[in-house]
């Protein structure tokens, strides 16, 4: 997608905090029409936004069909870090999990 198409296609706004005041960095991008997929956005343009705003939140876009398609898209930005479980961890809640990550309880940030 050409950034010149932005006025009719995307809503680009500064990130705001809980008080409604703009944050010191970051922007929020939402589609203005249903059915827009992140893959339609220019990777070069998104990279430039990350460089200038430090954080870009993409909200409300069509989802990826699979974790593999998400991984392929993310690879267009650079090398993907691979974990023992792969590039994407599919979190599914379990009744009796072996690991707290798969439980429905609070997980502290670390």
Short mmCIF file of C-alpha atoms in Angstrom, two decimals:
data_model
loop_
_atom_site.label_atom_id
_atom_site.label_comp_id
_atom_site.label_asym_id
_atom_site.label_seq_id
_atom_site.Cartn_x
_atom_site.Cartn_y
_atom_site.Cartn_z
CA UNK A 1 0.00 0.00 0.00
CA UNK A 2 1.23 3.45 -0.91
CA UNK A 3 1.35 5.83 2.09
CA UNK A 4 -0.32 8.44 -0.16
CA UNK A 5 -3.51 6.35 0.20
CA UNK A 6 -3.58 6.88 3.97
CA UNK A 7 -6.35 9.46 4.37
CA UNK A 8 -9.05 7.11 3.06
CA UNK A 9 -7.60 3.82 4.27
CA UNK A 10 -5.92 4.23 7.65
CA UNK A 11 -6.45 6.15 10.86
CA UNK A 12 -3.01 7.11 12.20
CA UNK A 13 -2.92 8.78 15.62
CA UNK A 14 -0.51 9.26 18.52
CA UNK A 15 -0.78 6.71 21.31
CA UNK A 16 -2.62 8.06 24.32
CA UNK A 17 -2.29 7.16 27.98
CA UNK A 18 -5.02 6.34 30.49
CA UNK A 19 -5.70 10.06 30.98
CA UNK A 20 -6.19 10.59 27.25
CA UNK A 21 -3.02 12.62 26.91
CA UNK A 22 -0.63 11.71 24.09
CA UNK A 23 2.29 9.48 25.07
CA UNK A 24 5.84 10.72 24.53
CA UNK A 25 6.31 8.11 21.77
CA UNK A 26 4.35 5.65 19.68
CA UNK A 27 1.48 5.71 17.21
CA UNK A 28 -1.71 3.70 16.72
CA UNK A 29 -2.78 2.63 13.22
CA UNK A 30 -6.29 1.31 12.56
CA UNK A 31 -7.97 0.49 9.24
CA UNK A 32 -10.82 2.75 8.09
CA UNK A 33 -12.48 -0.11 6.21
CA UNK A 34 -13.20 -3.73 7.06
CA UNK A 35 -11.11 -6.46 5.49
CA UNK A 36 -7.78 -4.64 5.38
CA UNK A 37 -4.87 -6.97 6.11
CA UNK A 38 -1.56 -5.87 7.61
CA UNK A 39 0.19 -7.54 4.68
CA UNK A 40 -1.21 -4.79 2.44
CA UNK A 41 0.89 -2.18 4.26
CA UNK A 42 4.33 -1.32 2.95
CA UNK A 43 7.07 -2.91 5.07
CA UNK A 44 9.36 -0.01 4.16
CA UNK A 45 6.75 2.47 5.42
CA UNK A 46 6.17 0.51 8.65
CA UNK A 47 9.93 0.30 9.28
CA UNK A 48 10.19 4.08 8.87
CA UNK A 49 7.35 4.57 11.37
CA UNK A 50 9.06 2.31 13.92
CA UNK A 51 12.29 4.23 13.42
CA UNK A 52 10.63 7.62 13.94
CA UNK A 53 8.04 6.70 16.63
CA UNK A 54 9.78 3.75 18.41
CA UNK A 55 6.45 1.89 18.77
CA UNK A 56 3.73 1.17 16.20
CA UNK A 57 0.49 -0.47 17.34
CA UNK A 58 -1.54 -2.06 14.53
CA UNK A 59 -5.11 -2.67 15.72
CA UNK A 60 -8.24 -3.93 13.96
CA UNK A 61 -6.67 -5.48 10.88
CA UNK A 62 -7.66 -8.86 9.45
CA UNK A 63 -5.83 -11.68 11.19
CA UNK A 64 -3.34 -14.12 9.73
CA UNK A 65 -4.71 -17.49 8.63
CA UNK A 66 -2.04 -19.40 10.56
CA UNK A 67 1.03 -18.97 12.73
CA UNK A 68 3.10 -19.93 9.67
CA UNK A 69 1.66 -17.03 7.65
CA UNK A 70 2.35 -14.67 10.57
CA UNK A 71 5.94 -15.92 10.74
CA UNK A 72 6.43 -15.46 6.98
CA UNK A 73 5.11 -11.89 7.21
CA UNK A 74 7.32 -11.04 10.19
CA UNK A 75 10.34 -12.44 8.35
CA UNK A 76 9.93 -9.61 5.81
CA UNK A 77 11.11 -7.28 8.60
CA UNK A 78 14.18 -9.34 9.46
CA UNK A 79 15.42 -12.59 10.96
CA UNK A 80 12.96 -14.41 13.23
CA UNK A 81 14.23 -15.76 16.54
CA UNK A 82 13.42 -19.45 16.82
CA UNK A 83 12.52 -20.96 20.19
CA UNK A 84 12.40 -24.68 21.06
CA UNK A 85 8.65 -24.59 20.24
CA UNK A 86 9.15 -22.60 17.01
CA UNK A 87 8.67 -18.94 16.11
CA UNK A 88 5.15 -18.63 17.58
CA UNK A 89 3.90 -20.13 20.83
CA UNK A 90 0.23 -21.08 20.51
CA UNK A 91 -1.19 -20.44 23.98
CA UNK A 92 -4.10 -22.74 24.71
CA UNK A 93 -5.58 -22.85 28.19
CA UNK A 94 -5.42 -26.31 29.82
CA UNK A 95 -7.47 -27.60 32.78
CA UNK A 96 -4.39 -29.20 34.43
CA UNK A 97 -1.36 -27.55 32.81
CA UNK A 98 2.22 -28.72 33.24
CA UNK A 99 3.37 -25.10 33.01
CA UNK A 100 1.83 -21.92 34.53
CA UNK A 101 1.89 -20.28 31.08
CA UNK A 102 -0.97 -22.55 29.96
CA UNK A 103 -3.09 -21.97 33.09
CA UNK A 104 -5.88 -19.42 33.46
CA UNK A 105 -4.17 -17.71 36.42
CA UNK A 106 -2.20 -14.48 36.64
CA UNK A 107 1.30 -14.64 35.12
CA UNK A 108 3.62 -11.88 36.38
CA UNK A 109 5.70 -9.97 33.88
CA UNK A 110 9.39 -10.68 33.97
#
